[in-house]
Structure formats: structure tokens, C-alpha cells
């Protein structure tokens, strides 16, 4: 049981919501036609994304913790999440705007705006109910993989990558249940929030109908 708990903690740390924006852009750079872009351009965009969506929120949370505004820097308490969520939302919006300035595909910017939308939903719902941020992040990652599978923006078939994303999301969500950070409904709601908010803006910017299974 101790080994399972340790594995759950490891997965929760490795797939922290603060890293989801960076993982998303790395997947886009690797699995879409952006893989043919110059390495320097991909590195710069990835670095900017990491700083804006991870480092800046971490610094902000650290400052809030030092000031005594938040009780737990890991944000396990629902009451501690509002301000960090609002700042991270602003960071996602700013990064999405930056993508447009560097002429990234519209669908890539929409993933960041979709992430911001998911964070807005988290911020609102969190006032009343502790929805899972980890599950929301993994829902966004699966949404990106599904978009690449259905949209034709990848040189790969994407079936195996999509299935791997589903399995990984299941593992991360299960880790939150093992650690008793959330209930099954909170995890399911988080995943649905991330998937819908991230997938739909990117898909509709293509101007086509929703895919059928």
C-alpha cells in the first residue's frame, strides 16, 4: 500500500496542473505538423510557455504563502485556490495572445484560450465545490490528442498516442483518488471540464462539424 501511495504522489507531482500548459505545447510541437518547424522557434515558444504558465504562477503562490494569504502552498485547501487560479488564467490568456504574435496556428492559440476557460470554470466552481485541477489538466491533454487525431493537423495516425493519453489520464486521476484529494465525481467533473473547454474552441476554429465516433 505504501508503494501505491508513493506512486500516486509521484504521478500527482509529475503531472501537476502547473505543468499542463508546457506538456501541451510540447505535444503539439512533437505530434503536429509543427514538428517540421525550426528547432530554435519551437524551443523559444516552449520556454515562454513554461515560464508564463508554470514559473510565474509558482512564484505568485510562493509570495502568497510567505504573506500568509494561502495556508498550504500545494493548494489542497479549496479556499486557497482562487487567487492562484485567477493569475494562472491571465497567464494562459497572455500566452495565447503571444502565440498569435509569433504566427502560430490559430488552433494552437485556442488551446491556451481553452485552458484559460477551463481555469475560469474551476475558479467559479471552486467557490462551492472542490473540483479536481489535476483531472482538468489531463482532460485538456487528452483533448489536444483527440483534436490532432480528428483534425488532420498531425503527420501521424495518432491512435496509439490518443490511447496512451487516455491511460495516463486514468492513472493520474486514480492517483488523486488514492491520495483522497478528491471524490470520483470531482475527478470526473474536472476531466470533463478540461476536455470540453480545451477541445471545443480549437475544433470550432477549424470551421467544421464535430467528429462522429
XYZ file of N, CA and C in Angstrom:
639
model
N 0.838 -1.211 0.000
C 0.000 0.000 0.000
C 0.867 1.253 0.000
N 1.992 1.198 0.729
C 2.888 2.345 0.776
C 3.450 2.646 -0.601
N 3.777 1.578 -1.357
C 4.321 1.767 -2.708
C 3.285 2.415 -3.619
N 2.028 2.011 -3.474
C 0.948 2.587 -4.298
C 0.768 4.065 -3.970
N 0.805 4.381 -2.691
C 0.664 5.779 -2.278
C 1.826 6.624 -2.794
N 3.024 6.072 -2.731
C 4.202 6.794 -3.232
C 4.091 7.025 -4.730
N 3.621 6.009 -5.461
C 3.434 6.152 -6.905
C 2.377 7.211 -7.212
N 1.327 7.255 -6.407
C 0.271 8.259 -6.593
C 0.817 9.661 -6.358
N 1.650 9.816 -5.333
C 2.253 11.124 -5.068
C 3.181 11.531 -6.221
N 3.930 10.577 -6.740
C 4.842 10.860 -7.848
C 4.070 11.315 -9.081
N 3.011 10.597 -9.415
C 2.201 10.978 -10.583
C 1.563 12.347 -10.382
N 1.083 12.620 -9.182
C 0.452 13.906 -8.904
C 1.440 15.055 -9.055
N 2.692 14.810 -8.640
C 3.711 15.853 -8.767
C 4.163 16.009 -10.214
N 4.371 14.888 -10.908
C 4.853 14.928 -12.288
C 3.838 15.566 -13.225
N 2.562 15.353 -12.934
C 1.502 15.896 -13.794
C 0.702 16.955 -13.039
N 1.439 17.821 -12.357
C 0.829 18.964 -11.688
C 0.096 19.836 -12.705
N -1.031 20.418 -12.328
C -1.738 21.317 -13.254
C -0.860 22.443 -13.777
N 0.136 22.856 -12.993
C 1.017 23.939 -13.423
C 1.892 23.544 -14.615
N 2.042 22.254 -14.854
C 2.872 21.786 -15.960
C 2.071 21.447 -17.210
N 0.749 21.491 -17.122
C -0.066 21.034 -18.239
C 0.094 21.897 -19.496
N 0.247 23.202 -19.316
C 0.450 24.063 -20.477
C 1.733 23.724 -21.206
N 2.792 23.457 -20.444
C 4.074 23.097 -21.044
C 3.992 21.746 -21.735
N 3.383 20.760 -21.069
C 3.232 19.448 -21.696
C 2.399 19.546 -22.976
N 1.377 20.378 -22.932
C 0.525 20.528 -24.104
C 1.274 21.084 -25.301
N 2.080 22.139 -25.079
C 2.803 22.730 -26.204
C 3.879 21.785 -26.706
N 4.501 21.010 -25.812
C 5.499 20.038 -26.247
C 4.862 18.944 -27.100
N 3.684 18.496 -26.704
C 2.972 17.507 -27.515
C 2.614 18.076 -28.882
N 2.163 19.333 -28.894
C 1.814 19.966 -30.167
C 3.037 20.080 -31.075
N 4.169 20.450 -30.502
C 5.394 20.595 -31.284
C 5.900 19.259 -31.807
N 5.639 18.202 -31.073
C 6.167 16.887 -31.422
C 5.229 16.111 -32.347
N 3.915 16.239 -32.123
C 2.962 15.370 -32.801
C 2.224 16.024 -33.967
N 2.220 17.352 -34.052
C 1.538 18.013 -35.160
C 2.539 18.342 -36.266
N 2.052 18.986 -37.319
C 2.941 19.395 -38.405
C 3.942 20.458 -37.964
N 3.753 21.001 -36.752
C 4.733 21.937 -36.212
C 6.079 21.261 -35.947
N 6.106 19.931 -35.990
C 7.370 19.216 -35.777
C 8.397 19.567 -36.849
N 7.933 20.096 -37.988
C 8.842 20.473 -39.077
C 9.335 21.916 -38.939
N 8.887 22.618 -37.912
C 9.339 23.994 -37.687
C 10.795 23.999 -37.196
N 11.512 25.120 -37.363
C 12.894 25.202 -36.873
C 12.974 24.942 -35.372
N 14.010 24.246 -34.941
C 14.158 23.882 -33.531
C 14.194 25.118 -32.635
N 14.890 26.164 -33.067
C 15.021 27.362 -32.237
C 13.662 27.990 -31.971
N 12.818 28.044 -32.992
C 11.483 28.624 -32.822
C 10.660 27.796 -31.838
N 10.732 26.470 -31.974
C 9.990 25.604 -31.058
C 10.497 25.735 -29.630
N 11.813 25.858 -29.487
C 12.397 25.976 -28.148
C 11.976 27.280 -27.476
N 11.968 28.361 -28.235
C 11.586 29.657 -27.666
C 10.129 29.653 -27.225
N 9.248 29.160 -28.088
C 7.826 29.129 -27.751
C 7.580 28.227 -26.538
N 8.256 27.086 -26.487
C 8.090 26.171 -25.355
C 8.590 26.809 -24.066
N 9.736 27.515 -24.146
C 10.297 28.160 -22.961
C 9.384 29.268 -22.460
N 8.852 30.076 -23.370
C 7.931 31.144 -22.979
C 6.694 30.551 -22.305
N 6.184 29.465 -22.850
C 5.011 28.811 -22.276
C 5.306 28.310 -20.866
N 6.471 27.691 -20.690
C 6.849 27.165 -19.380
C 6.965 28.281 -18.346
N 7.620 29.368 -18.714
C 7.788 30.485 -17.781
C 6.444 31.113 -17.440
N 5.616 31.357 -18.471
C 4.357 32.075 -18.258
C 3.320 31.250 -17.511
N 3.226 29.949 -17.822
C 2.143 29.135 -17.247
C 2.574 28.288 -16.059
N 3.877 28.270 -15.763
C 4.354 27.485 -14.623
C 5.173 28.327 -13.650
N 6.267 28.908 -14.121
C 7.170 29.618 -13.220
C 6.485 30.824 -12.583
N 5.798 31.635 -13.395
C 5.132 32.827 -12.845
C 4.087 32.444 -11.797
N 3.187 31.481 -12.064
C 2.239 31.085 -11.006
C 2.922 30.513 -9.759
N 4.015 29.753 -9.937
C 4.725 29.206 -8.775
C 5.272 30.334 -7.905
N 5.864 31.336 -8.538
C 6.383 32.485 -7.787
C 5.250 33.200 -7.053
N 4.129 33.366 -7.728
C 2.976 34.036 -7.126
C 2.465 33.255 -5.917
N 2.376 31.938 -6.053
C 1.922 31.107 -4.936
C 2.903 31.192 -3.776
N 4.199 31.200 -4.097
C 5.226 31.317 -3.049
C 5.066 32.633 -2.284
N 4.850 33.716 -3.025
C 4.676 35.027 -2.381
C 3.426 35.031 -1.508
N 2.328 34.466 -2.013
C 1.096 34.402 -1.219
C 1.296 33.577 0.041
N 2.082 32.509 -0.079
C 2.355 31.670 1.084
C 3.170 32.441 2.121
N 4.183 33.178 1.661
C 5.015 33.960 2.574
C 4.214 35.069 3.258
N 3.232 35.594 2.540
C 2.403 36.659 3.103
C 1.287 36.118 3.990
N 1.134 34.807 4.003
C 0.098 34.195 4.808
C -1.277 34.229 4.184
N -1.345 34.548 2.898
C -2.642 34.610 2.208
C -3.183 33.207 1.952
N -2.279 32.269 1.633
C -2.678 30.871 1.463
C -2.115 30.058 2.621
N -2.862 29.068 3.058
C -2.441 28.243 4.193
C -1.553 27.082 3.759
N -1.734 26.630 2.523
C -0.992 25.469 2.032
C -0.533 25.760 0.610
N 0.784 25.862 0.360
C 1.269 26.185 -0.992
C 0.935 25.131 -2.039
N 0.578 23.921 -1.601
C 0.152 22.899 -2.564
C -1.299 23.085 -2.982
N -1.974 24.057 -2.381
C -3.360 24.434 -2.726
C -4.351 23.287 -2.555
N -4.120 22.439 -1.555
C -5.074 21.371 -1.289
C -6.362 21.909 -0.666
N -6.258 23.082 -0.023
C -7.454 23.698 0.550
C -8.191 24.490 -0.528
N -9.475 24.262 -0.635
C -10.285 24.927 -1.654
C -10.209 26.438 -1.531
N -10.121 26.941 -0.315
C -10.129 28.382 -0.090
C -8.858 29.061 -0.605
N -7.778 28.287 -0.770
C -6.507 28.867 -1.190
C -6.381 29.014 -2.707
N -7.337 28.519 -3.461
C -7.139 28.380 -4.898
C -7.565 29.584 -5.736
N -8.397 30.436 -5.215
C -8.998 31.482 -6.044
C -7.968 32.402 -6.690
N -7.130 33.047 -5.885
C -6.149 33.986 -6.435
C -5.150 33.312 -7.381
N -4.573 32.160 -7.024
C -3.682 31.488 -7.972
C -4.376 31.114 -9.278
N -5.621 30.684 -9.192
C -6.359 30.337 -10.417
C -6.563 31.566 -11.299
N -6.897 32.696 -10.685
C -7.121 33.918 -11.466
C -5.838 34.346 -12.170
N -4.717 34.337 -11.452
C -3.452 34.732 -12.071
C -3.062 33.773 -13.191
N -3.233 32.472 -12.958
C -2.879 31.494 -13.990
C -3.755 31.664 -15.217
N -5.018 32.017 -15.017
C -5.911 32.293 -16.151
C -5.362 33.435 -16.993
N -4.935 34.512 -16.328
C -4.348 35.650 -17.034
C -3.094 35.217 -17.801
N -2.286 34.366 -17.185
C -1.064 33.885 -17.840
C -1.393 33.077 -19.094
N -2.421 32.248 -19.025
C -2.828 31.455 -20.192
C -3.327 32.363 -21.312
N -4.121 33.344 -20.963
C -4.620 34.268 -21.978
C -3.463 35.023 -22.621
N -2.539 35.502 -21.801
C -1.381 36.216 -22.329
C -0.531 35.345 -23.241
N -0.367 34.071 -22.878
C 0.411 33.159 -23.714
C -0.295 32.890 -25.032
N -1.620 32.751 -24.987
C -2.372 32.563 -26.226
C -2.233 33.750 -27.157
N -2.238 34.965 -26.607
C -2.035 36.167 -27.412
C -0.626 36.181 -27.994
N 0.342 35.776 -27.183
C 1.733 35.691 -27.664
C 1.833 34.751 -28.861
N 1.129 33.619 -28.814
C 1.151 32.681 -29.948
C 0.685 33.352 -31.230
N -0.313 34.221 -31.124
C -0.801 34.910 -32.314
C 0.254 35.882 -32.849
N 1.008 36.504 -31.952
C 2.054 37.437 -32.388
C 3.189 36.720 -33.112
N 3.439 35.467 -32.772
C 4.522 34.718 -33.436
C 3.972 33.866 -34.581
N 2.735 34.152 -34.990
C 2.107 33.492 -36.137
C 1.956 31.988 -35.964
N 1.696 31.549 -34.742
C 1.372 30.143 -34.515
C -0.012 29.854 -35.089
N -0.304 28.597 -35.403
C -1.650 28.276 -35.913
C -2.738 28.712 -34.935
N -3.871 29.104 -35.488
C -4.969 29.568 -34.641
C -5.381 28.487 -33.647
N -5.409 27.238 -34.105
C -5.843 26.170 -33.209
C -4.929 26.039 -31.994
N -3.642 26.365 -32.155
C -2.727 26.281 -31.024
C -3.039 27.368 -29.998
N -3.311 28.576 -30.483
C -3.722 29.646 -29.569
C -5.014 29.287 -28.848
N -5.921 28.636 -29.569
C -7.201 28.290 -28.967
C -7.055 27.283 -27.847
N -6.007 26.451 -27.887
C -5.770 25.551 -26.768
C -5.452 26.329 -25.499
N -4.665 27.389 -25.635
C -4.357 28.208 -24.464
C -5.587 28.951 -23.978
N -6.376 29.497 -24.910
C -7.605 30.180 -24.512
C -8.599 29.186 -23.898
N -8.609 27.956 -24.431
C -9.453 26.918 -23.849
C -9.006 26.553 -22.444
N -7.669 26.505 -22.238
C -7.160 26.274 -20.901
C -7.574 27.380 -19.949
N -7.552 28.624 -20.437
C -7.997 29.750 -19.613
C -9.475 29.609 -19.268
N -10.277 29.172 -20.242
C -11.701 28.963 -19.993
C -11.916 27.890 -18.930
N -11.143 26.806 -19.020
C -11.249 25.742 -18.013
C -10.886 26.270 -16.628
N -9.894 27.135 -16.564
C -9.496 27.728 -15.281
C -10.571 28.652 -14.731
N -11.249 29.364 -15.616
C -12.354 30.219 -15.171
C -13.458 29.363 -14.553
N -13.780 28.243 -15.214
C -14.782 27.324 -14.675
C -14.322 26.789 -13.318
N -13.042 26.408 -13.232
C -12.501 25.930 -11.961
C -12.648 26.979 -10.862
N -12.314 28.215 -11.198
C -12.361 29.293 -10.206
C -13.776 29.498 -9.676
N -14.748 29.465 -10.587
C -16.144 29.680 -10.186
C -16.663 28.501 -9.365
N -16.464 27.278 -9.898
C -16.982 26.093 -9.220
C -16.294 25.894 -7.876
N -14.996 26.236 -7.819
C -14.226 26.039 -6.594
C -14.776 26.837 -5.418
N -15.532 27.865 -5.691
C -16.139 28.646 -4.601
C -17.158 27.811 -3.825
N -17.689 26.776 -4.482
C -18.742 25.977 -3.866
C -18.376 24.501 -3.722
N -17.434 24.048 -4.573
C -17.161 22.607 -4.659
C -15.725 22.409 -5.119
N -15.011 21.457 -4.542
C -13.593 21.254 -4.826
C -13.419 20.355 -6.045
N -13.467 20.933 -7.224
C -13.272 20.200 -8.471
C -11.776 19.966 -8.681
N -11.420 18.879 -9.357
C -10.013 18.478 -9.482
C -9.269 19.250 -10.565
N -8.203 19.961 -10.163
C -7.355 20.645 -11.123
C -6.502 19.678 -11.917
N -6.019 18.594 -11.268
C -5.233 17.588 -11.979
C -6.053 16.942 -13.099
N -7.298 16.579 -12.773
C -8.162 15.955 -13.776
C -8.484 16.932 -14.899
N -8.668 18.195 -14.562
C -8.913 19.210 -15.589
C -7.727 19.305 -16.535
N -6.514 19.323 -15.980
C -5.323 19.382 -16.818
C -5.197 18.187 -17.730
N -5.449 16.992 -17.196
C -5.351 15.787 -18.027
C -6.460 15.747 -19.073
N -7.630 16.284 -18.728
C -8.693 16.382 -19.726
C -8.275 17.262 -20.885
N -7.543 18.348 -20.587
C -7.036 19.222 -21.637
C -6.011 18.529 -22.510
N -5.141 17.719 -21.912
C -4.136 16.977 -22.690
C -4.808 15.965 -23.608
N -5.769 15.234 -23.083
C -6.496 14.263 -23.911
C -7.251 14.985 -25.026
N -7.790 16.170 -24.726
C -8.492 16.952 -25.749
C -7.555 17.320 -26.891
N -6.317 17.704 -26.568
C -5.348 18.036 -27.614
C -5.052 16.824 -28.489
N -4.839 15.670 -27.857
C -4.551 14.456 -28.610
C -5.734 14.068 -29.503
N -6.950 14.220 -28.982
C -8.137 13.894 -29.769
C -8.303 14.858 -30.937
N -7.985 16.125 -30.692
C -8.046 17.113 -31.765
C -7.068 16.748 -32.887
N -5.849 16.394 -32.526
C -4.856 16.025 -33.537
C -5.267 14.749 -34.260
N -5.941 13.851 -33.559
C -6.431 12.619 -34.166
C -7.487 12.895 -35.221
N -8.377 13.859 -34.939
C -9.549 14.080 -35.794
C -9.374 15.180 -36.840
N -8.435 16.102 -36.620
C -8.412 17.325 -37.424
C -7.503 17.270 -38.646
N -6.624 16.286 -38.706
C -5.682 16.231 -39.817
C -4.502 17.163 -39.668
N -4.261 17.652 -38.452
C -3.124 18.542 -38.220
C -1.873 17.797 -37.760
N -1.883 16.486 -37.882
C -0.730 15.684 -37.484
C -0.289 14.793 -38.632
N 1.030 14.597 -38.806
C 1.514 13.673 -39.824
C 1.391 12.218 -39.379
N 0.981 11.995 -38.127
C 0.856 10.649 -37.571
C -0.604 10.224 -37.556
N -0.834 8.938 -37.383
C -2.212 8.448 -37.306
C -2.864 8.829 -35.980
N -2.066 8.918 -34.916
C -2.462 9.422 -33.597
C -3.315 8.461 -32.777
N -3.659 7.270 -33.291
C -4.485 6.367 -32.491
C -3.781 5.910 -31.213
N -2.513 5.492 -31.358
C -1.788 4.994 -30.202
C -1.497 6.113 -29.213
N -1.167 7.281 -29.716
C -0.891 8.413 -28.839
C -2.137 8.803 -28.045
N -3.280 8.779 -28.721
C -4.533 9.119 -28.050
C -4.861 8.099 -26.964
N -4.699 6.818 -27.271
C -4.983 5.782 -26.275
C -4.019 5.871 -25.092
N -2.747 6.191 -25.375
C -1.779 6.363 -24.297
C -2.180 7.528 -23.394
N -2.697 8.605 -24.005
C -3.166 9.740 -23.230
C -4.329 9.376 -22.326
N -5.244 8.548 -22.830
C -6.386 8.109 -22.030
C -5.912 7.299 -20.825
N -4.977 6.367 -21.076
C -4.461 5.531 -19.986
C -3.743 6.385 -18.947
N -2.920 7.320 -19.420
C -2.183 8.185 -18.495
C -3.133 9.056 -17.680
N -4.149 9.599 -18.335
C -5.143 10.405 -17.620
C -5.837 9.578 -16.545
N -6.145 8.325 -16.878
C -6.764 7.444 -15.893
C -5.870 7.211 -14.691
N -4.567 7.048 -14.950
C -3.615 6.836 -13.854
C -3.515 8.068 -12.960
N -3.432 9.246 -13.572
C -3.317 10.479 -12.791
C -4.589 10.717 -11.980
N -5.733 10.522 -12.603
C -6.999 10.720 -11.884
C -7.142 9.712 -10.740
N -6.713 8.472 -10.987
C -6.759 7.461 -9.929
C -5.848 7.838 -8.769
N -4.702 8.451 -9.087
C -3.779 8.868 -8.026
C -4.428 9.885 -7.096
N -5.271 10.737 -7.641
C -5.954 11.731 -6.804
C -6.966 11.058 -5.873
N -7.559 9.961 -6.346
C -8.486 9.210 -5.501
C -7.730 8.450 -4.422
N -6.589 7.857 -4.789
C -5.789 7.115 -3.817
C -5.318 8.030 -2.693
N -4.919 9.247 -3.055
C -4.448 10.211 -2.068
C -5.586 10.886 -1.309
N -6.827 10.549 -1.711
C -8.034 11.092 -1.076
C -8.103 12.612 -1.154
N -7.599 13.146 -2.277
C -7.686 14.587 -2.501
C -9.048 14.973 -3.084
N -9.682 14.024 -3.769
C -10.960 14.295 -4.421
C -11.837 13.052 -4.398
N -13.119 13.273 -4.627
C -14.046 12.167 -4.828
C -14.078 11.815 -6.314
N -14.720 10.689 -6.622
C -14.836 10.268 -8.021
C -15.583 11.309 -8.848
N -16.622 11.906 -8.297
C -17.386 12.911 -9.027
C -16.554 14.163 -9.285
N -15.735 14.555 -8.332
C -14.882 15.740 -8.514
C -13.834 15.508 -9.589
N -13.302 14.294 -9.644
C -12.330 13.948 -10.682
C -12.996 13.890 -12.051
N -14.168 13.247 -12.124
C -14.883 13.142 -13.401
C -15.283 14.522 -13.911
N -15.753 15.382 -13.011
C -16.145 16.734 -13.413
C -14.941 17.521 -13.906
N -13.794 17.349 -13.248
C -12.585 18.031 -13.676
C -12.145 17.595 -15.059
N -12.143 16.291 -15.303
C -11.738 15.797 -16.619
C -12.669 16.323 -17.707
N -13.965 16.268 -17.450
C -14.937 16.763 -18.429
C -14.744 18.250 -18.685
N -14.493 19.008 -17.641
C -14.251 20.441 -17.776
C -13.045 20.703 -18.678
N -11.936 20.020 -18.405
C -10.733 20.224 -19.202
C -10.918 19.820 -20.641
N -11.560 18.675 -20.862
C -11.726 18.182 -22.232
C -12.612 19.109 -23.054
N -13.764 19.452 -22.523
C -14.724 20.273 -23.275
C -14.170 21.669 -23.539
N -13.619 22.299 -22.493
C -13.147 23.682 -22.635
C -11.949 23.792 -23.568
N -11.119 22.772 -23.632
C -9.936 22.824 -24.483
C -10.248 22.356 -25.904
N -11.045 21.312 -26.038
C -11.294 20.759 -27.367
C -12.193 21.645 -28.224
N -13.312 22.090 -27.672
C -14.302 22.790 -28.494
C -13.790 24.081 -29.129
N -13.093 24.965 -28.404
C -12.591 26.177 -29.073
C -11.644 25.866 -30.220
N -10.739 24.907 -30.025
C -9.795 24.549 -31.091
C -10.526 23.942 -32.277
N -11.528 23.110 -32.001
C -12.230 22.440 -33.099
C -13.081 23.422 -33.898
N -13.822 24.281 -33.229
C -14.703 25.202 -33.920
C -13.931 26.268 -34.686
N -12.687 26.531 -34.292
C -11.890 27.487 -35.065
C -11.524 26.917 -36.432
N -11.703 25.583 -36.590
C -11.473 24.963 -37.894
C -12.660 25.192 -38.845
N -13.806 25.557 -38.252
C -14.983 25.817 -39.078
C -15.631 24.583 -39.653
N -15.529 23.456 -38.916
C -16.118 22.217 -39.415
C -16.997 21.621 -38.322
N -17.781 20.595 -38.728
C -18.682 19.964 -37.773
C -17.917 19.076 -36.813
N -18.552 18.763 -35.701
C -17.906 17.889 -34.714
C -17.700 16.494 -35.309
N -16.618 15.817 -34.901
C -16.363 14.464 -35.418
C -17.380 13.481 -34.858
N -17.631 12.434 -35.604
C -18.513 11.364 -35.137
C -17.678 10.145 -34.832
N -18.086 9.410 -33.805
C -17.340 8.229 -33.404
C -17.693 7.041 -34.289
